[in-house]
Short mmCIF file of C-alpha atoms in Angstrom, two decimals:
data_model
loop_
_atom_site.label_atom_id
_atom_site.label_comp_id
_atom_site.label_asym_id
_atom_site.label_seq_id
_atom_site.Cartn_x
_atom_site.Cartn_y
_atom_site.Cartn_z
CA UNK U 76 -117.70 -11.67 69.06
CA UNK U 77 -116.53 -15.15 68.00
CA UNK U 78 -113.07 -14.72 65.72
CA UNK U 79 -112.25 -17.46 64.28
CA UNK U 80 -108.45 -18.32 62.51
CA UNK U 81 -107.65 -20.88 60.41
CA UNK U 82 -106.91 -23.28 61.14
CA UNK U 83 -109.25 -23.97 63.70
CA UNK U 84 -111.42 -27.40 63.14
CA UNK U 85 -115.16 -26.25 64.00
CA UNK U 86 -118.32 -28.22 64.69
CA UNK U 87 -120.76 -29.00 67.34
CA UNK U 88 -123.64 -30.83 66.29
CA UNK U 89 -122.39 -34.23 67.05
CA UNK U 90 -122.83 -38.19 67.75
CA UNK U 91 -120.49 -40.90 67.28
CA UNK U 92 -118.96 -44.06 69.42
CA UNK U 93 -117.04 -44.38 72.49
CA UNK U 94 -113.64 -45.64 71.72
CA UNK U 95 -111.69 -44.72 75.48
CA UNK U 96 -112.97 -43.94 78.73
CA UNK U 97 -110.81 -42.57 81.45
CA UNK U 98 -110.05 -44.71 84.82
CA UNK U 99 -113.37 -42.54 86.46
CA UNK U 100 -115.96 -42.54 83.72
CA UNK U 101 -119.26 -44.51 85.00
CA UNK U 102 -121.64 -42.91 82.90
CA UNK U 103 -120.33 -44.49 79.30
CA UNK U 104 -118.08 -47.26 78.22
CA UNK U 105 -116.39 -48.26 75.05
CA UNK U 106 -118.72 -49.14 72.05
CA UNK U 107 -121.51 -47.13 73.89
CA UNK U 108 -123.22 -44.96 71.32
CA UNK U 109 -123.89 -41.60 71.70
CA UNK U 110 -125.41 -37.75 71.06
CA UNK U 111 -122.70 -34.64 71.99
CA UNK U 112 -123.51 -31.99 74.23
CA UNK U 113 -121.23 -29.47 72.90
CA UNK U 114 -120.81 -27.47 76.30
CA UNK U 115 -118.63 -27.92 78.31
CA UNK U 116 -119.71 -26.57 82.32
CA UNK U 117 -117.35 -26.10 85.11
CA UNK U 118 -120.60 -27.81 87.48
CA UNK U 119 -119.34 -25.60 90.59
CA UNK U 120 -120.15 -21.82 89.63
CA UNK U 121 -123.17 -19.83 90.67
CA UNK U 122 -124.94 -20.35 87.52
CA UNK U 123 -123.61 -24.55 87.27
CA UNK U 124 -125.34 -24.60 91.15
CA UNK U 125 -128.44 -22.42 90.33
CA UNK U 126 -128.99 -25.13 87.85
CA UNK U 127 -128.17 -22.52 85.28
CA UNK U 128 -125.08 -24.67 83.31
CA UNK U 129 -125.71 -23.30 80.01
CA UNK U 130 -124.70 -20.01 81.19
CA UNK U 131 -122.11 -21.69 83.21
CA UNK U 132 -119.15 -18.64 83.99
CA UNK U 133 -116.49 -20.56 82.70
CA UNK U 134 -118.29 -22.09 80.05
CA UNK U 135 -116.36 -24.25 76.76
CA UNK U 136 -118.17 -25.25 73.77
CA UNK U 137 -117.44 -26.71 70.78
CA UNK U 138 -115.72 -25.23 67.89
CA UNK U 139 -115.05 -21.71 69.89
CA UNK U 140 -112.44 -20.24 69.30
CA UNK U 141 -110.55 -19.27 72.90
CA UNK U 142 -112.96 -22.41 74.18
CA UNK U 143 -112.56 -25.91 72.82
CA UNK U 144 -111.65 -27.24 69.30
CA UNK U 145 -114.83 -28.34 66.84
CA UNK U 146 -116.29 -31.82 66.50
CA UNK U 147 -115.60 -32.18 62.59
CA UNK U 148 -112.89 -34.32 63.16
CA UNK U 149 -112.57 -38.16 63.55
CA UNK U 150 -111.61 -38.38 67.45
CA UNK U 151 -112.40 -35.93 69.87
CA UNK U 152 -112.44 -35.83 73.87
CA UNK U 153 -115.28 -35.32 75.84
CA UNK U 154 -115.76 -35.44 79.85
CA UNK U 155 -118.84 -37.96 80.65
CA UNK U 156 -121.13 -35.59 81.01
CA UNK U 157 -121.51 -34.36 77.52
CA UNK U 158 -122.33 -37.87 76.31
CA UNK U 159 -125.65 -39.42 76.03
CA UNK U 160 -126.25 -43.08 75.49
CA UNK U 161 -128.71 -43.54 72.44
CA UNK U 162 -130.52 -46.82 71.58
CA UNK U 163 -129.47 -48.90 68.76
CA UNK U 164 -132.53 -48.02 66.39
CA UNK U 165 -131.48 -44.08 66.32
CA UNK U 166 -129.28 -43.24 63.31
CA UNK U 167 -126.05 -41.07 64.46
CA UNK U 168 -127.68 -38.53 62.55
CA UNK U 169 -130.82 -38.46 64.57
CA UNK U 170 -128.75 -38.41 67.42
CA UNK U 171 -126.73 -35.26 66.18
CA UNK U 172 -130.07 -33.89 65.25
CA UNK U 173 -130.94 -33.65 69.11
CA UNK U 174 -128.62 -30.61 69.57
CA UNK U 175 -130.40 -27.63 68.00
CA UNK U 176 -133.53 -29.67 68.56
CA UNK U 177 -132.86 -29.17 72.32
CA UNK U 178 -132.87 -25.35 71.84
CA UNK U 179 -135.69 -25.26 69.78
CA UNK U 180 -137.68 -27.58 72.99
CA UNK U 181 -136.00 -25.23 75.43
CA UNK U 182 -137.24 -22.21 73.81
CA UNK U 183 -140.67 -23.57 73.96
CA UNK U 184 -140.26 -24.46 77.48
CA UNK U 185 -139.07 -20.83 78.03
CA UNK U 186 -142.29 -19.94 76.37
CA UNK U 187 -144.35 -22.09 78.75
CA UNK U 188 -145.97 -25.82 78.11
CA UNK U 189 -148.50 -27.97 77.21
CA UNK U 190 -149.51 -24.95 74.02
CA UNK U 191 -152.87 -26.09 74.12
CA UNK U 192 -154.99 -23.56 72.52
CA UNK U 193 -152.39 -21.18 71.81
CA UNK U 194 -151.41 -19.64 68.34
CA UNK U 195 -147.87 -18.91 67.69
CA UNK U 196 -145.57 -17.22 65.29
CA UNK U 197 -142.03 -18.43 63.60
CA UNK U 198 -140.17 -16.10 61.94
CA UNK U 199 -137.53 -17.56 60.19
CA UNK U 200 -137.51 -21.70 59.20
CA UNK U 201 -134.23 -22.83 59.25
CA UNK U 202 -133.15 -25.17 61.63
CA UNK U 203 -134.18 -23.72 64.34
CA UNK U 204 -137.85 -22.66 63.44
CA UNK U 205 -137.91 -26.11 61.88
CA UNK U 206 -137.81 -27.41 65.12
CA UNK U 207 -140.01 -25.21 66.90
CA UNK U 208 -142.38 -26.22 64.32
CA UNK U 209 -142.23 -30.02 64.60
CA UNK U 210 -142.15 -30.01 68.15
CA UNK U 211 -144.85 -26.79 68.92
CA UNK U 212 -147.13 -29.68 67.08
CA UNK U 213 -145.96 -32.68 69.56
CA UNK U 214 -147.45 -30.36 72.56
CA UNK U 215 -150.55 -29.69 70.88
CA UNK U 216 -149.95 -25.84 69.95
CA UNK U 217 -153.18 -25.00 67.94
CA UNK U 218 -152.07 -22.74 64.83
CA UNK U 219 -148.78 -22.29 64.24
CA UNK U 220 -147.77 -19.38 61.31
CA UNK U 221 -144.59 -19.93 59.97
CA UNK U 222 -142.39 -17.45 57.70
CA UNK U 223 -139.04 -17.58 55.81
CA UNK U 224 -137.73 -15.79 52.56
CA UNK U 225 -137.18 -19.47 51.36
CA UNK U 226 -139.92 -20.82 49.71
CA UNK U 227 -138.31 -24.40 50.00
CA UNK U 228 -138.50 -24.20 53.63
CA UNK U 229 -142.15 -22.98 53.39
CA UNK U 230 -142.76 -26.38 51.82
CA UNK U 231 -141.51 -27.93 53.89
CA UNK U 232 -142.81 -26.38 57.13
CA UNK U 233 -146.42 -26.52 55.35
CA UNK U 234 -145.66 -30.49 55.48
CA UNK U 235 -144.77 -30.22 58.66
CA UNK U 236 -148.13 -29.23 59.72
CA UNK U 237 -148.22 -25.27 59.66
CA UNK U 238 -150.92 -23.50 59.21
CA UNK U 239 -149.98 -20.94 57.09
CA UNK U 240 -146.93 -20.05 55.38
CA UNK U 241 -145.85 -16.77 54.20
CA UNK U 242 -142.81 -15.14 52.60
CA UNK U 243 -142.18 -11.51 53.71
CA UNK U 244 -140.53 -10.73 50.17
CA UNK U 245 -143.87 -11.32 48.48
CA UNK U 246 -146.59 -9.96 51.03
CA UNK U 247 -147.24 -8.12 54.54
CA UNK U 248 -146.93 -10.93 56.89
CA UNK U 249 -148.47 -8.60 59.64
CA UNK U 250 -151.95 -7.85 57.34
CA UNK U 251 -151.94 -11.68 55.82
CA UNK U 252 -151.90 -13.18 59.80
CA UNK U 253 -154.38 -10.86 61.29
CA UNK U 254 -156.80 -11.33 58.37
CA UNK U 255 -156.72 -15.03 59.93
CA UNK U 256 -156.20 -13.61 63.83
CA UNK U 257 -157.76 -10.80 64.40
CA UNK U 258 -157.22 -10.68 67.94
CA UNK U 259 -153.00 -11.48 66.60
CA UNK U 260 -150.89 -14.26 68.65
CA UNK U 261 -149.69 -15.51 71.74
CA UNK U 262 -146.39 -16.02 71.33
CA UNK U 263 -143.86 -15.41 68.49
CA UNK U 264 -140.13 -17.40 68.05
CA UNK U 265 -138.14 -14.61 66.59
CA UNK U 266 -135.89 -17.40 64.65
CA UNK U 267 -134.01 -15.51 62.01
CA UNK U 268 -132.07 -12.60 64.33
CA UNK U 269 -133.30 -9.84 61.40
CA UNK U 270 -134.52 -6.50 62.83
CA UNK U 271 -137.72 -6.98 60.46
CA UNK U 272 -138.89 -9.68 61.81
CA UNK U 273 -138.52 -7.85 65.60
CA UNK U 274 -140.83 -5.57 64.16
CA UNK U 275 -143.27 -7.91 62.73
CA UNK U 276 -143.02 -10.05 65.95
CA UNK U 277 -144.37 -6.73 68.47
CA UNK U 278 -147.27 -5.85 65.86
CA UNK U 279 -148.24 -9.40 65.38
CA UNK U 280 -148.45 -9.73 69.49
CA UNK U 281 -151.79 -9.39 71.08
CA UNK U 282 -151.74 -7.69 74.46
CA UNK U 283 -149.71 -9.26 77.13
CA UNK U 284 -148.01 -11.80 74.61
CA UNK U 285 -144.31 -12.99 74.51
CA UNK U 286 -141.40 -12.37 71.51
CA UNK U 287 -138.66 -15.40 72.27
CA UNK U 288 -135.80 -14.23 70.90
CA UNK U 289 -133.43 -17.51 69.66
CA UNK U 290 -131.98 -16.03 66.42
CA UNK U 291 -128.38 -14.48 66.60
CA UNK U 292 -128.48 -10.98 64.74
CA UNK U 293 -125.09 -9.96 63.17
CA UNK U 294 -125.56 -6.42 64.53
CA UNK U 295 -125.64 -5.17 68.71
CA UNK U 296 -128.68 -3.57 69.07
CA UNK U 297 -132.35 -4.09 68.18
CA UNK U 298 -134.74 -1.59 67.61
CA UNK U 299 -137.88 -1.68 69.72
CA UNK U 300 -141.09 0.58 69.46
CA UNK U 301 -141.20 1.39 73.07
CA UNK U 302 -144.65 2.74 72.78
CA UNK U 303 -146.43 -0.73 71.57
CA UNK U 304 -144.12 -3.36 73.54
CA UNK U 305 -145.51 -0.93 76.34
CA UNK U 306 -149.07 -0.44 75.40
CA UNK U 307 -149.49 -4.30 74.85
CA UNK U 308 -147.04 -5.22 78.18
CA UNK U 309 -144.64 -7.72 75.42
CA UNK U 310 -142.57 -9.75 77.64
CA UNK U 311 -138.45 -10.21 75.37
CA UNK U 312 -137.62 -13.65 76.62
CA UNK U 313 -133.98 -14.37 75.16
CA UNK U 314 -132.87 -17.97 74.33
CA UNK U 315 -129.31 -19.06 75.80
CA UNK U 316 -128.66 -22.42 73.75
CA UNK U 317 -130.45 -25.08 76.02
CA UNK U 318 -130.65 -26.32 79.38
CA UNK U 319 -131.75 -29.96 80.78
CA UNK U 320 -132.98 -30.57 76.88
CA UNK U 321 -131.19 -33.00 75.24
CA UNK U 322 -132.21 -36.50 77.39
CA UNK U 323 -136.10 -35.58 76.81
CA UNK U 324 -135.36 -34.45 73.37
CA UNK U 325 -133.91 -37.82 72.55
CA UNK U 326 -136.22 -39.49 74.50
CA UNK U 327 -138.66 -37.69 71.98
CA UNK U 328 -136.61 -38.71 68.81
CA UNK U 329 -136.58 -42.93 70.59
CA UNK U 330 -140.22 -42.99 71.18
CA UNK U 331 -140.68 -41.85 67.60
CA UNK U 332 -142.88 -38.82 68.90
CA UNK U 333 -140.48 -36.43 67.13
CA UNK U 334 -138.90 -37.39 63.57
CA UNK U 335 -135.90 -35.78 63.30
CA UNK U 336 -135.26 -37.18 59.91
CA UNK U 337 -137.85 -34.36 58.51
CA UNK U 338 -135.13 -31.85 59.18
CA UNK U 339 -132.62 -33.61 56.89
CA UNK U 340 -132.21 -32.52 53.25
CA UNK U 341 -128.31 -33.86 52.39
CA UNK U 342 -125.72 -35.96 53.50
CA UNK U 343 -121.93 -35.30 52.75
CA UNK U 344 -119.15 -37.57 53.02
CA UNK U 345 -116.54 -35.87 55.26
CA UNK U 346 -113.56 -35.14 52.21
CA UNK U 347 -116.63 -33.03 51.16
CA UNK U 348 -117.63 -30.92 54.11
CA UNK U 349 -116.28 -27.64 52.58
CA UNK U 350 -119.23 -28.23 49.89
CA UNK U 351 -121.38 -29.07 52.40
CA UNK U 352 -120.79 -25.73 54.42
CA UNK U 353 -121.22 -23.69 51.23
CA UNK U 354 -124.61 -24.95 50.11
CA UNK U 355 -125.68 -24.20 53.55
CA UNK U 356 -124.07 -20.72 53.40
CA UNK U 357 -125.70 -20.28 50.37
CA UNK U 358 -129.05 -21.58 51.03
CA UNK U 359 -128.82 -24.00 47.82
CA UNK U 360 -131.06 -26.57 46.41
CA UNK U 361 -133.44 -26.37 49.52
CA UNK U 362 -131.11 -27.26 51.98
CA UNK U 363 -132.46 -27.53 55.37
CA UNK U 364 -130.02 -29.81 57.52
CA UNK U 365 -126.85 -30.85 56.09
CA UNK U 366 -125.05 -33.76 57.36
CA UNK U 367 -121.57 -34.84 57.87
CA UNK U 368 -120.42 -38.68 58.25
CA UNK U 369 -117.43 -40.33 58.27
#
């Protein structure tokens, strides 16, 4: 629903240095160094006061059209509360980084923590399921079964620490994962917003298990067996971006108990961000995370 028009400068996965702050700013001051919360809340709607600001009603975010103009640019304008101070040792980068990381933690959250025990599925490992992976093993998750049509990516999520890996191009994820779990999984981070992988996600549920939903199909419906999500009572828990995620998630990334750097495959000068977009629209040369500096 997001139509965008050139020229419109995009971006939201951000970090850089304060240069200005306004007469009233507390929170940061020039030189401070800092990770971008792209969204922008009002802080005094329903939502903002039911501690709900990601779904704030009069929500801006980065690089929406209609909203607020992209971070890919060498100055931009923030209020105070979309920046957060990050120690010297954390590479911009890193700090960027803690963005999607924050929805990937969120989801998890969503899903319910410490994952002790607990055996989940990942369809789809790009950024996102790359996340849920690294982090799913910070809070102790037990097996963790990870697919992608990428076989890059499945490299590097089986370095990562999954369990299993499995391509659905080359074999029947559902029959390969129960072999392993016969009694099938606890939770499953629908990652990849493909109708496919909806349908693996309910069959690879045991009874009473929860599909979070954090990909973003291109189409406006999904398909759902209403006889199996009601035989085995499925819970659909959708993912909204993130909420209250990004200070723990860098806290994470500071302590060292999350390396962020895993999730980084290339680095682009800015003059050559148009290349860097199109290896990442193009899934080229095993590109996980592509980033930007100036």
């Amino acid at each position: 629903s997001q139509v965008v028009e050139y020229p419109f400068p995009g971006g939201h996965e951000s970090a850089g240095t304060v240069i200005r702050t306004g007469a009233a700013v507390s929170r940061v001051k020039a030189g401070d160094r800092i990770a971008i919360e792209p969204a922008i809340s009002c802080g005094h709607c329903d939502q903002c006061l039911a501690g709900r600001p990601h779904t704030c009603r009069s929500l801006k975010f980065l690089g929406c059209p209609g909203q607020a103009d992209g971070s890919l640019s060498e100055y931009i304008v923030m209020p105070e509360n979309s920046c957060y101070p990050v120690p010297d040792h954390m590479s911009f980068n890193e700090a960027a980084l803690s963005e999607p990381l924050s929805i990937s933690l969120y989801s998890l959250k969503l899903y319910g923590i410490p994952l002790t025990g607990k055996s989940l599925g990942i369809l789809g490992c790009g950024p996102i399921g790359m996340g849920v992976l690294l982090l799913a093993k910070v809070l102790d998750a037990d097996r963790i079964y990870v697919t992608d049509k990428i076989d890059d990516r499945l490299q590097l999520a089986a370095n990562s620490g999954a369990s299993w890996t499995g391509n659905p191009d080359n074999e029947d994820i559902v029959k390969a994962i129960a072999e392993r779990e016969p009694l099938m999984l606890d939770a499953v981070f629908e990652c990849c917003g493909q109708q496919e992988a909806m349908d693996q996600a309910i069959k690879l549920l045991k009874p009473g298990g929860k599909i979070i939903l954090i990909g973003i199909p291109e189409f406006d419906y999904w398909s759902l067996s209403a006889d199996l999500i009601r035989r085995k009572e499925i819970c659909l828990q959708n993912v909204r971006r993130q909420n209250e995620c990004i200070q723990p998630l860098l806290d994470m990334i500071a302590n060292g108990t999350v390396n962020a750097q895993k999730m980084i495959t290339h680095n682009f000068p800015f003059d050559r961000t148009k290349e860097a977009f199109d290896l990442v629209a193009e899934y080229k040369d095993g590109v996980m995370k592509a980033m930007i500096e100036f």
